[in-house]
Amino acid sequence: MEHIMSSPPHEVPLPPPGQDEALGGIEESPHPNGFHHQQSTSLDQGLAQSPRQEDPSTRYTPPVQTAPPISRPASGLSNPAHQAYNDYRQSSGEPSSNGRNHVVIKVGMVGDAQIGKTSLMVKYVEGSWDEDYIQTLGVNFMEKTISIRNTEITFSIWDLGGQREFVNMLPLVCNDAVAILFMFDLTRKSTLNSIKEWYRQGRGFNKTAIPILVGTKYDHFVNFPPQDQEEISNQARRFAKAMRAALIFSSTSHSINVQKIFKIVLSKAFDLKCTIPEIENVGEPLLLYQSV
């Protein structure tokens, strides 16, 4: 049975200034071998597990190209996404116009409808949040570029509409992704149960992307009775363990762990040291990533 919030919104304190900035908690020294993909196991009934192994074939060094940077839009919808995908395939690893190395990290976002995928993407890229719901029709994509020493890193973020009629566009979102965010709404348990199928289908198109399990709307979830919070938190932990995925609870409206999601993606992609403190207590926004 799904939980429906009946109490007024809980005033969740914002993170201290500077806590969620773009590079806080990341050592600014990319791994010389480039992207690091850790293949996870299949989620068989939410509980499959296997010993952690390092597979050299899962390491990928982006190719360096001499072609000039390709100009592409910051966001798009449905058909334009196909052109952006082709641009992404051509531009990853190319030098930028200022002579610095340029790497594109593609991040896919999948999950049921109305869970906050687009809101989280817009919050990360533009720093804004709109409480009005706008349904994603097909695929949305946005980009954000950060700098680490002599390297410009562009997050190319792909958001798939959660309606089942858009599942045929899943390859567009998952293919070549360095990381996939498997997202669910903390206030609707059915969206967490759906993660099994999203994981199965997403892994069918990309077996080496870094998996991240993201729970949204923590600002509402925190109002749930403690026993309900514990039940959902424990189920999310089990899924994350089976997926060998980091687990992060977030709130777009209150800026909780939004930036940290992409810091953790960056640290895992480049094998960087990440010093973001983990949070593992029920009743707080869980953030677990070091043991995967």
PDB file of C-alpha atoms in Angstrom:
ATOM      1  CA  MET A   1       0.000   0.000   0.000  1.00  0.00           C
ATOM      2  CA  GLU A   2       1.370   3.418  -0.869  1.00  0.00           C
ATOM      3  CA  HIS A   3       1.900   6.038   1.825  1.00  0.00           C
ATOM      4  CA  ILE A   4       0.096   9.332   1.350  1.00  0.00           C
ATOM      5  CA  MET A   5       1.259  12.313   3.310  1.00  0.00           C
ATOM      6  CA  SER A   6      -1.491  13.837   5.458  1.00  0.00           C
ATOM      7  CA  SER A   7       0.493  16.236   7.647  1.00  0.00           C
ATOM      8  CA  PRO A   8       1.703  19.701   6.552  1.00  0.00           C
ATOM      9  CA  PRO A   9       5.153  19.929   4.953  1.00  0.00           C
ATOM     10  CA  HIS A  10       7.973  19.552   7.440  1.00  0.00           C
ATOM     11  CA  GLU A  11      10.455  22.415   7.508  1.00  0.00           C
ATOM     12  CA  VAL A  12      13.702  20.647   6.733  1.00  0.00           C
ATOM     13  CA  PRO A  13      16.791  22.795   7.436  1.00  0.00           C
ATOM     14  CA  LEU A  14      18.903  23.695   4.445  1.00  0.00           C
ATOM     15  CA  PRO A  15      22.509  22.479   4.345  1.00  0.00           C
ATOM     16  CA  PRO A  16      25.059  24.972   5.745  1.00  0.00           C
ATOM     17  CA  PRO A  17      26.463  27.432   3.182  1.00  0.00           C
ATOM     18  CA  GLY A  18      29.132  25.815   1.046  1.00  0.00           C
ATOM     19  CA  GLN A  19      28.196  22.277   2.049  1.00  0.00           C
ATOM     20  CA  ASP A  20      26.749  21.366  -1.337  1.00  0.00           C
ATOM     21  CA  GLU A  21      29.022  23.286  -3.682  1.00  0.00           C
ATOM     22  CA  ALA A  22      30.182  21.797  -6.959  1.00  0.00           C
ATOM     23  CA  LEU A  23      33.526  20.293  -5.893  1.00  0.00           C
ATOM     24  CA  GLY A  24      33.406  20.130  -2.094  1.00  0.00           C
ATOM     25  CA  GLY A  25      34.491  16.717  -0.816  1.00  0.00           C
ATOM     26  CA  ILE A  26      36.320  15.723  -4.012  1.00  0.00           C
ATOM     27  CA  GLU A  27      40.084  15.511  -4.406  1.00  0.00           C
ATOM     28  CA  GLU A  28      40.831  17.433  -7.606  1.00  0.00           C
ATOM     29  CA  SER A  29      43.077  14.899  -9.333  1.00  0.00           C
ATOM     30  CA  PRO A  30      41.488  12.713 -12.024  1.00  0.00           C
ATOM     31  CA  HIS A  31      42.526   9.077 -12.154  1.00  0.00           C
ATOM     32  CA  PRO A  32      45.028   8.563 -15.004  1.00  0.00           C
ATOM     33  CA  ASN A  33      43.043   5.661 -16.401  1.00  0.00           C
ATOM     34  CA  GLY A  34      39.956   7.772 -16.995  1.00  0.00           C
ATOM     35  CA  PHE A  35      36.465   6.473 -16.329  1.00  0.00           C
ATOM     36  CA  HIS A  36      36.054   3.665 -13.846  1.00  0.00           C
ATOM     37  CA  HIS A  37      32.972   1.528 -14.403  1.00  0.00           C
ATOM     38  CA  GLN A  38      32.090  -1.019 -11.731  1.00  0.00           C
ATOM     39  CA  GLN A  39      29.743  -3.651 -13.087  1.00  0.00           C
ATOM     40  CA  SER A  40      26.990  -4.541 -10.651  1.00  0.00           C
ATOM     41  CA  THR A  41      25.125  -7.806 -10.335  1.00  0.00           C
ATOM     42  CA  SER A  42      21.588  -8.422 -11.557  1.00  0.00           C
ATOM     43  CA  LEU A  43      18.755  -7.556  -9.215  1.00  0.00           C
ATOM     44  CA  ASP A  44      17.048 -10.942  -9.011  1.00  0.00           C
ATOM     45  CA  GLN A  45      13.958 -10.339  -6.877  1.00  0.00           C
ATOM     46  CA  GLY A  46      15.790  -7.441  -5.266  1.00  0.00           C
ATOM     47  CA  LEU A  47      18.310  -9.567  -3.404  1.00  0.00           C
ATOM     48  CA  ALA A  48      20.950 -11.004  -5.793  1.00  0.00           C
ATOM     49  CA  GLN A  49      24.551 -10.582  -4.629  1.00  0.00           C
ATOM     50  CA  SER A  50      28.014 -11.619  -5.760  1.00  0.00           C
ATOM     51  CA  PRO A  51      31.596 -10.991  -4.572  1.00  0.00           C
ATOM     52  CA  ARG A  52      33.142  -7.721  -5.719  1.00  0.00           C
ATOM     53  CA  GLN A  53      35.653  -8.215  -8.525  1.00  0.00           C
ATOM     54  CA  GLU A  54      37.764  -5.799 -10.535  1.00  0.00           C
ATOM     55  CA  ASP A  55      37.341  -6.373 -14.248  1.00  0.00           C
ATOM     56  CA  PRO A  56      39.965  -4.580 -16.369  1.00  0.00           C
ATOM     57  CA  SER A  57      37.561  -4.611 -19.288  1.00  0.00           C
ATOM     58  CA  THR A  58      35.243  -2.267 -17.401  1.00  0.00           C
ATOM     59  CA  ARG A  59      37.791   0.560 -17.461  1.00  0.00           C
ATOM     60  CA  TYR A  60      37.377   3.026 -20.278  1.00  0.00           C
ATOM     61  CA  THR A  61      39.709   5.802 -21.375  1.00  0.00           C
ATOM     62  CA  PRO A  62      37.835   8.457 -23.366  1.00  0.00           C
ATOM     63  CA  PRO A  63      39.326   8.897 -26.860  1.00  0.00           C
ATOM     64  CA  VAL A  64      41.091  12.164 -27.609  1.00  0.00           C
ATOM     65  CA  GLN A  65      39.946  13.770 -30.826  1.00  0.00           C
ATOM     66  CA  THR A  66      41.295  16.782 -32.694  1.00  0.00           C
ATOM     67  CA  ALA A  67      37.992  18.043 -34.063  1.00  0.00           C
ATOM     68  CA  PRO A  68      36.754  21.411 -32.680  1.00  0.00           C
ATOM     69  CA  PRO A  69      34.112  21.319 -29.925  1.00  0.00           C
ATOM     70  CA  ILE A  70      30.589  20.700 -31.173  1.00  0.00           C
ATOM     71  CA  SER A  71      28.004  23.283 -30.221  1.00  0.00           C
ATOM     72  CA  ARG A  72      24.889  21.654 -28.847  1.00  0.00           C
ATOM     73  CA  PRO A  73      21.806  22.866 -26.980  1.00  0.00           C
ATOM     74  CA  ALA A  74      21.668  22.787 -23.186  1.00  0.00           C
ATOM     75  CA  SER A  75      18.333  21.001 -23.160  1.00  0.00           C
ATOM     76  CA  GLY A  76      15.973  19.267 -25.553  1.00  0.00           C
ATOM     77  CA  LEU A  77      12.993  17.012 -25.923  1.00  0.00           C
ATOM     78  CA  SER A  78      12.246  13.742 -27.741  1.00  0.00           C
ATOM     79  CA  ASN A  79      13.552  13.933 -31.329  1.00  0.00           C
ATOM     80  CA  PRO A  80      16.237  16.600 -30.689  1.00  0.00           C
ATOM     81  CA  ALA A  81      17.653  14.190 -28.145  1.00  0.00           C
ATOM     82  CA  HIS A  82      18.754  11.885 -30.971  1.00  0.00           C
ATOM     83  CA  GLN A  83      20.944  14.627 -32.458  1.00  0.00           C
ATOM     84  CA  ALA A  84      22.340  15.467 -29.028  1.00  0.00           C
ATOM     85  CA  TYR A  85      23.154  11.802 -28.532  1.00  0.00           C
ATOM     86  CA  ASN A  86      25.145  11.769 -31.783  1.00  0.00           C
ATOM     87  CA  ASP A  87      26.947  14.950 -30.715  1.00  0.00           C
ATOM     88  CA  TYR A  88      27.746  13.359 -27.368  1.00  0.00           C
ATOM     89  CA  ARG A  89      29.244  10.274 -29.059  1.00  0.00           C
ATOM     90  CA  GLN A  90      31.529  12.509 -31.143  1.00  0.00           C
ATOM     91  CA  SER A  91      32.575  15.018 -28.480  1.00  0.00           C
ATOM     92  CA  SER A  92      33.591  12.897 -25.467  1.00  0.00           C
ATOM     93  CA  GLY A  93      37.284  13.319 -24.716  1.00  0.00           C
ATOM     94  CA  GLU A  94      38.008  16.116 -27.178  1.00  0.00           C
ATOM     95  CA  PRO A  95      40.172  19.144 -26.317  1.00  0.00           C
ATOM     96  CA  SER A  96      38.266  22.360 -25.671  1.00  0.00           C
ATOM     97  CA  SER A  97      38.862  25.662 -27.455  1.00  0.00           C
ATOM     98  CA  ASN A  98      40.992  26.971 -24.572  1.00  0.00           C
ATOM     99  CA  GLY A  99      43.387  24.025 -24.813  1.00  0.00           C
ATOM    100  CA  ARG A 100      42.097  22.228 -21.725  1.00  0.00           C
ATOM    101  CA  ASN A 101      41.047  18.597 -21.835  1.00  0.00           C
ATOM    102  CA  HIS A 102      37.300  18.131 -22.154  1.00  0.00           C
ATOM    103  CA  VAL A 103      35.469  15.009 -21.002  1.00  0.00           C
ATOM    104  CA  VAL A 104      31.736  14.351 -21.221  1.00  0.00           C
ATOM    105  CA  ILE A 105      30.130  12.149 -18.556  1.00  0.00           C
ATOM    106  CA  LYS A 106      26.738  10.892 -19.617  1.00  0.00           C
ATOM    107  CA  VAL A 107      24.324  10.275 -16.737  1.00  0.00           C
ATOM    108  CA  GLY A 108      20.977   8.553 -17.313  1.00  0.00           C
ATOM    109  CA  MET A 109      17.954   9.022 -15.040  1.00  0.00           C
ATOM    110  CA  VAL A 110      15.203   6.393 -14.971  1.00  0.00           C
ATOM    111  CA  GLY A 111      12.228   5.621 -12.754  1.00  0.00           C
ATOM    112  CA  ASP A 112       8.445   5.894 -12.553  1.00  0.00           C
ATOM    113  CA  ALA A 113       6.496   8.995 -13.540  1.00  0.00           C
ATOM    114  CA  GLN A 114       6.094  11.958 -11.167  1.00  0.00           C
ATOM    115  CA  ILE A 115       8.995  11.068  -8.882  1.00  0.00           C
ATOM    116  CA  GLY A 116      11.047  14.217  -9.463  1.00  0.00           C
ATOM    117  CA  LYS A 117      13.651  13.219 -12.055  1.00  0.00           C
ATOM    118  CA  THR A 118      13.350  16.380 -14.130  1.00  0.00           C
ATOM    119  CA  SER A 119      13.197  18.599 -11.033  1.00  0.00           C
ATOM    120  CA  LEU A 120      16.452  17.132  -9.728  1.00  0.00           C
ATOM    121  CA  MET A 121      18.140  17.602 -13.105  1.00  0.00           C
ATOM    122  CA  VAL A 122      17.027  21.233 -13.379  1.00  0.00           C
ATOM    123  CA  LYS A 123      18.010  21.917  -9.770  1.00  0.00           C
ATOM    124  CA  TYR A 124      21.522  20.591 -10.346  1.00  0.00           C
ATOM    125  CA  VAL A 125      22.072  22.345 -13.668  1.00  0.00           C
ATOM    126  CA  GLU A 126      20.285  25.657 -13.100  1.00  0.00           C
ATOM    127  CA  GLY A 127      19.961  25.842  -9.318  1.00  0.00           C
ATOM    128  CA  SER A 128      16.223  26.466  -9.563  1.00  0.00           C
ATOM    129  CA  TRP A 129      13.145  24.534  -8.478  1.00  0.00           C
ATOM    130  CA  ASP A 130       9.525  24.775  -9.612  1.00  0.00           C
ATOM    131  CA  GLU A 131       6.841  22.996  -7.629  1.00  0.00           C
ATOM    132  CA  ASP A 132       4.515  22.827 -10.656  1.00  0.00           C
ATOM    133  CA  TYR A 133       4.675  19.371 -12.245  1.00  0.00           C
ATOM    134  CA  ILE A 134       5.423  19.186 -15.974  1.00  0.00           C
ATOM    135  CA  GLN A 135       5.285  15.699 -17.460  1.00  0.00           C
ATOM    136  CA  THR A 136       8.347  14.595 -19.411  1.00  0.00           C
ATOM    137  CA  LEU A 137       7.292  13.460 -22.875  1.00  0.00           C
ATOM    138  CA  GLY A 138      10.047  11.218 -24.141  1.00  0.00           C
ATOM    139  CA  VAL A 139      13.536  12.355 -23.161  1.00  0.00           C
ATOM    140  CA  ASN A 140      14.822  15.579 -21.602  1.00  0.00           C
ATOM    141  CA  PHE A 141      18.504  16.391 -21.480  1.00  0.00           C
ATOM    142  CA  MET A 142      20.624  19.137 -19.954  1.00  0.00           C
ATOM    143  CA  GLU A 143      24.335  19.783 -19.465  1.00  0.00           C
ATOM    144  CA  LYS A 144      26.530  21.287 -16.793  1.00  0.00           C
ATOM    145  CA  THR A 145      30.295  21.831 -17.050  1.00  0.00           C
ATOM    146  CA  ILE A 146      32.696  21.967 -14.102  1.00  0.00           C
ATOM    147  CA  SER A 147      36.491  22.267 -14.028  1.00  0.00           C
ATOM    148  CA  ILE A 148      39.006  20.121 -12.196  1.00  0.00           C
ATOM    149  CA  ARG A 149      42.541  21.414 -12.642  1.00  0.00           C
ATOM    150  CA  ASN A 150      43.248  21.262 -16.382  1.00  0.00           C
ATOM    151  CA  THR A 151      40.130  19.285 -17.279  1.00  0.00           C
ATOM    152  CA  GLU A 152      36.653  20.484 -18.144  1.00  0.00           C
ATOM    153  CA  ILE A 153      34.042  17.889 -17.257  1.00  0.00           C
ATOM    154  CA  THR A 154      30.569  18.153 -18.740  1.00  0.00           C
ATOM    155  CA  PHE A 155      27.736  16.208 -17.156  1.00  0.00           C
ATOM    156  CA  SER A 156      25.335  15.293 -19.963  1.00  0.00           C
ATOM    157  CA  ILE A 157      22.176  14.337 -18.074  1.00  0.00           C
ATOM    158  CA  TRP A 158      19.412  12.326 -19.766  1.00  0.00           C
ATOM    159  CA  ASP A 159      15.968  12.105 -18.166  1.00  0.00           C
ATOM    160  CA  LEU A 160      13.517   9.469 -19.435  1.00  0.00           C
ATOM    161  CA  GLY A 161       9.787  10.015 -19.011  1.00  0.00           C
ATOM    162  CA  GLY A 162       8.402   7.443 -16.580  1.00  0.00           C
ATOM    163  CA  GLN A 163       5.312   6.512 -18.583  1.00  0.00           C
ATOM    164  CA  ARG A 164       5.527   3.044 -20.071  1.00  0.00           C
ATOM    165  CA  GLU A 165       4.977   4.302 -23.612  1.00  0.00           C
ATOM    166  CA  PHE A 166       8.443   5.849 -23.475  1.00  0.00           C
ATOM    167  CA  VAL A 167      10.287   2.679 -22.500  1.00  0.00           C
ATOM    168  CA  ASN A 168      11.333   2.210 -26.139  1.00  0.00           C
ATOM    169  CA  MET A 169      13.575   5.266 -25.641  1.00  0.00           C
ATOM    170  CA  LEU A 170      15.443   3.597 -22.779  1.00  0.00           C
ATOM    171  CA  PRO A 171      18.446   2.715 -25.010  1.00  0.00           C
ATOM    172  CA  LEU A 172      18.872   6.406 -25.840  1.00  0.00           C
ATOM    173  CA  VAL A 173      19.234   7.178 -22.139  1.00  0.00           C
ATOM    174  CA  CYS A 174      21.275   4.155 -21.054  1.00  0.00           C
ATOM    175  CA  ASN A 175      23.639   3.485 -23.958  1.00  0.00           C
ATOM    176  CA  ASP A 176      27.148   4.851 -23.273  1.00  0.00           C
ATOM    177  CA  ALA A 177      26.083   6.230 -19.885  1.00  0.00           C
ATOM    178  CA  VAL A 178      28.873   6.364 -17.321  1.00  0.00           C
ATOM    179  CA  ALA A 179      26.284   6.304 -14.520  1.00  0.00           C
ATOM    180  CA  ILE A 180      22.574   5.547 -14.260  1.00  0.00           C
ATOM    181  CA  LEU A 181      20.436   7.038 -11.497  1.00  0.00           C
ATOM    182  CA  PHE A 182      17.660   4.595 -10.610  1.00  0.00           C
ATOM    183  CA  MET A 183      15.175   6.906  -8.921  1.00  0.00           C
ATOM    184  CA  PHE A 184      12.092   6.448  -6.740  1.00  0.00           C
ATOM    185  CA  ASP A 185       9.747   8.582  -4.638  1.00  0.00           C
ATOM    186  CA  LEU A 186      10.289   7.973  -0.922  1.00  0.00           C
ATOM    187  CA  THR A 187       6.622   8.776  -0.235  1.00  0.00           C
ATOM    188  CA  ARG A 188       5.313   6.110  -2.668  1.00  0.00           C
ATOM    189  CA  LYS A 189       6.546   2.611  -1.931  1.00  0.00           C
ATOM    190  CA  SER A 190       5.282   1.327  -5.278  1.00  0.00           C
ATOM    191  CA  THR A 191       7.940   3.422  -7.048  1.00  0.00           C
ATOM    192  CA  LEU A 192      10.632   1.677  -5.013  1.00  0.00           C
ATOM    193  CA  ASN A 193       9.183  -1.709  -5.938  1.00  0.00           C
ATOM    194  CA  SER A 194       9.372  -0.645  -9.599  1.00  0.00           C
ATOM    195  CA  ILE A 195      13.151  -0.261  -9.315  1.00  0.00           C
ATOM    196  CA  LYS A 196      13.535  -4.014  -9.916  1.00  0.00           C
ATOM    197  CA  GLU A 197      12.111  -3.720 -13.433  1.00  0.00           C
ATOM    198  CA  TRP A 198      13.874  -0.443 -14.230  1.00  0.00           C
ATOM    199  CA  TYR A 199      17.148  -2.002 -13.119  1.00  0.00           C
ATOM    200  CA  ARG A 200      16.584  -5.140 -15.198  1.00  0.00           C
ATOM    201  CA  GLN A 201      15.794  -3.174 -18.330  1.00  0.00           C
ATOM    202  CA  GLY A 202      18.492  -0.546 -17.828  1.00  0.00           C
ATOM    203  CA  ARG A 203      21.155  -3.178 -17.257  1.00  0.00           C
ATOM    204  CA  GLY A 204      20.040  -4.882 -20.437  1.00  0.00           C
ATOM    205  CA  PHE A 205      21.365  -1.890 -22.386  1.00  0.00           C
ATOM    206  CA  ASN A 206      24.355  -1.002 -20.191  1.00  0.00           C
ATOM    207  CA  LYS A 207      26.018  -3.511 -17.891  1.00  0.00           C
ATOM    208  CA  THR A 208      28.973  -1.350 -16.835  1.00  0.00           C
ATOM    209  CA  ALA A 209      27.434   2.009 -15.877  1.00  0.00           C
ATOM    210  CA  ILE A 210      27.811   3.054 -12.248  1.00  0.00           C
ATOM    211  CA  PRO A 211      24.433   2.454 -10.540  1.00  0.00           C
ATOM    212  CA  ILE A 212      23.119   5.014  -8.046  1.00  0.00           C
ATOM    213  CA  LEU A 213      19.833   4.420  -6.168  1.00  0.00           C
ATOM    214  CA  VAL A 214      18.217   7.813  -5.445  1.00  0.00           C
ATOM    215  CA  GLY A 215      15.198   8.408  -3.216  1.00  0.00           C
ATOM    216  CA  THR A 216      13.449  11.743  -3.818  1.00  0.00           C
ATOM    217  CA  LYS A 217      11.113  14.000  -1.776  1.00  0.00           C
ATOM    218  CA  TYR A 218      12.881  13.427   1.509  1.00  0.00           C
ATOM    219  CA  ASP A 219      11.335  16.658   2.852  1.00  0.00           C
ATOM    220  CA  HIS A 220       7.926  14.908   2.796  1.00  0.00           C
ATOM    221  CA  PHE A 221       9.237  11.489   3.791  1.00  0.00           C
ATOM    222  CA  VAL A 222      10.654  12.896   7.032  1.00  0.00           C
ATOM    223  CA  ASN A 223       7.058  13.438   8.244  1.00  0.00           C
ATOM    224  CA  PHE A 224       6.239   9.732   8.039  1.00  0.00           C
ATOM    225  CA  PRO A 225       5.929   7.694  11.256  1.00  0.00           C
ATOM    226  CA  PRO A 226       9.325   6.299  12.336  1.00  0.00           C
ATOM    227  CA  GLN A 227       8.279   2.700  11.633  1.00  0.00           C
ATOM    228  CA  ASP A 228       7.319   3.590   8.057  1.00  0.00           C
ATOM    229  CA  GLN A 229      10.597   5.434   7.525  1.00  0.00           C
ATOM    230  CA  GLU A 230      12.489   2.422   8.834  1.00  0.00           C
ATOM    231  CA  GLU A 231      10.605  -0.027   6.597  1.00  0.00           C
ATOM    232  CA  ILE A 232      11.233   1.938   3.395  1.00  0.00           C
ATOM    233  CA  SER A 233      14.821   2.778   4.349  1.00  0.00           C
ATOM    234  CA  ASN A 234      15.632  -0.868   5.024  1.00  0.00           C
ATOM    235  CA  GLN A 235      14.072  -1.992   1.732  1.00  0.00           C
ATOM    236  CA  ALA A 236      16.070   0.670  -0.127  1.00  0.00           C
ATOM    237  CA  ARG A 237      19.246  -0.550   1.588  1.00  0.00           C
ATOM    238  CA  ARG A 238      18.551  -4.120   0.488  1.00  0.00           C
ATOM    239  CA  PHE A 239      17.990  -3.037  -3.102  1.00  0.00           C
ATOM    240  CA  ALA A 240      21.135  -0.899  -3.116  1.00  0.00           C
ATOM    241  CA  LYS A 241      23.173  -3.803  -1.736  1.00  0.00           C
ATOM    242  CA  ALA A 242      21.836  -6.166  -4.401  1.00  0.00           C
ATOM    243  CA  MET A 243      22.533  -3.582  -7.117  1.00  0.00           C
ATOM    244  CA  ARG A 244      25.948  -2.773  -5.638  1.00  0.00           C
ATOM    245  CA  ALA A 245      24.820   0.832  -5.825  1.00  0.00           C
ATOM    246  CA  ALA A 246      25.278   3.936  -3.728  1.00  0.00           C
ATOM    247  CA  LEU A 247      22.089   4.932  -1.879  1.00  0.00           C
ATOM    248  CA  ILE A 248      21.175   8.601  -1.568  1.00  0.00           C
ATOM    249  CA  PHE A 249      18.014  10.231  -0.172  1.00  0.00           C
ATOM    250  CA  SER A 250      17.442  13.693  -1.602  1.00  0.00           C
ATOM    251  CA  SER A 251      15.134  16.679  -1.664  1.00  0.00           C
ATOM    252  CA  THR A 252      15.153  19.017  -4.632  1.00  0.00           C
ATOM    253  CA  SER A 253      13.020  21.696  -2.961  1.00  0.00           C
ATOM    254  CA  HIS A 254      15.325  21.823   0.100  1.00  0.00           C
ATOM    255  CA  SER A 255      18.631  21.258  -1.742  1.00  0.00           C
ATOM    256  CA  ILE A 256      19.416  18.083   0.195  1.00  0.00           C
ATOM    257  CA  ASN A 257      22.115  15.876  -1.386  1.00  0.00           C
ATOM    258  CA  VAL A 258      21.455  17.116  -4.947  1.00  0.00           C
ATOM    259  CA  GLN A 259      25.029  18.224  -5.604  1.00  0.00           C
ATOM    260  CA  LYS A 260      26.405  15.244  -3.698  1.00  0.00           C
ATOM    261  CA  ILE A 261      24.819  12.782  -6.152  1.00  0.00           C
ATOM    262  CA  PHE A 262      26.985  14.119  -8.956  1.00  0.00           C
ATOM    263  CA  LYS A 263      30.081  14.466  -6.768  1.00  0.00           C
ATOM    264  CA  ILE A 264      29.806  10.767  -5.995  1.00  0.00           C
ATOM    265  CA  VAL A 265      29.306   9.943  -9.683  1.00  0.00           C
ATOM    266  CA  LEU A 266      32.448  11.961 -10.449  1.00  0.00           C
ATOM    267  CA  SER A 267      34.503  10.289  -7.723  1.00  0.00           C
ATOM    268  CA  LYS A 268      33.495   6.803  -8.874  1.00  0.00           C
ATOM    269  CA  ALA A 269      33.961   7.578 -12.578  1.00  0.00           C
ATOM    270  CA  PHE A 270      37.526   8.806 -12.080  1.00  0.00           C
ATOM    271  CA  ASP A 271      38.475   6.833  -8.973  1.00  0.00           C
ATOM    272  CA  LEU A 272      38.871  10.051  -6.974  1.00  0.00           C
ATOM    273  CA  LYS A 273      38.989  10.218  -3.217  1.00  0.00           C
ATOM    274  CA  CYS A 274      35.623  11.400  -1.904  1.00  0.00           C
ATOM    275  CA  THR A 275      35.464  12.824   1.620  1.00  0.00           C
ATOM    276  CA  ILE A 276      31.705  13.426   1.828  1.00  0.00           C
ATOM    277  CA  PRO A 277      30.551  12.011   5.204  1.00  0.00           C
ATOM    278  CA  GLU A 278      28.186   9.070   4.979  1.00  0.00           C
ATOM    279  CA  ILE A 279      24.781   9.218   6.698  1.00  0.00           C
ATOM    280  CA  GLU A 280      23.296   5.885   7.761  1.00  0.00           C
ATOM    281  CA  ASN A 281      20.786   6.671  10.523  1.00  0.00           C
ATOM    282  CA  VAL A 282      17.059   6.265   9.836  1.00  0.00           C
ATOM    283  CA  GLY A 283      15.413   9.645  10.289  1.00  0.00           C
ATOM    284  CA  GLU A 284      18.190  11.387   8.375  1.00  0.00           C
ATOM    285  CA  PRO A 285      18.750  11.653   4.590  1.00  0.00           C
ATOM    286  CA  LEU A 286      20.689   8.452   3.942  1.00  0.00           C
ATOM    287  CA  LEU A 287      23.935   8.797   1.997  1.00  0.00           C
ATOM    288  CA  LEU A 288      25.847   5.527   1.584  1.00  0.00           C
ATOM    289  CA  TYR A 289      28.490   5.055  -1.087  1.00  0.00           C
ATOM    290  CA  GLN A 290      31.857   3.980   0.328  1.00  0.00           C
ATOM    291  CA  SER A 291      31.268   0.222   0.515  1.00  0.00           C
ATOM    292  CA  VAL A 292      30.209  -0.228  -3.145  1.00  0.00           C
TER     293      VAL A 292
END
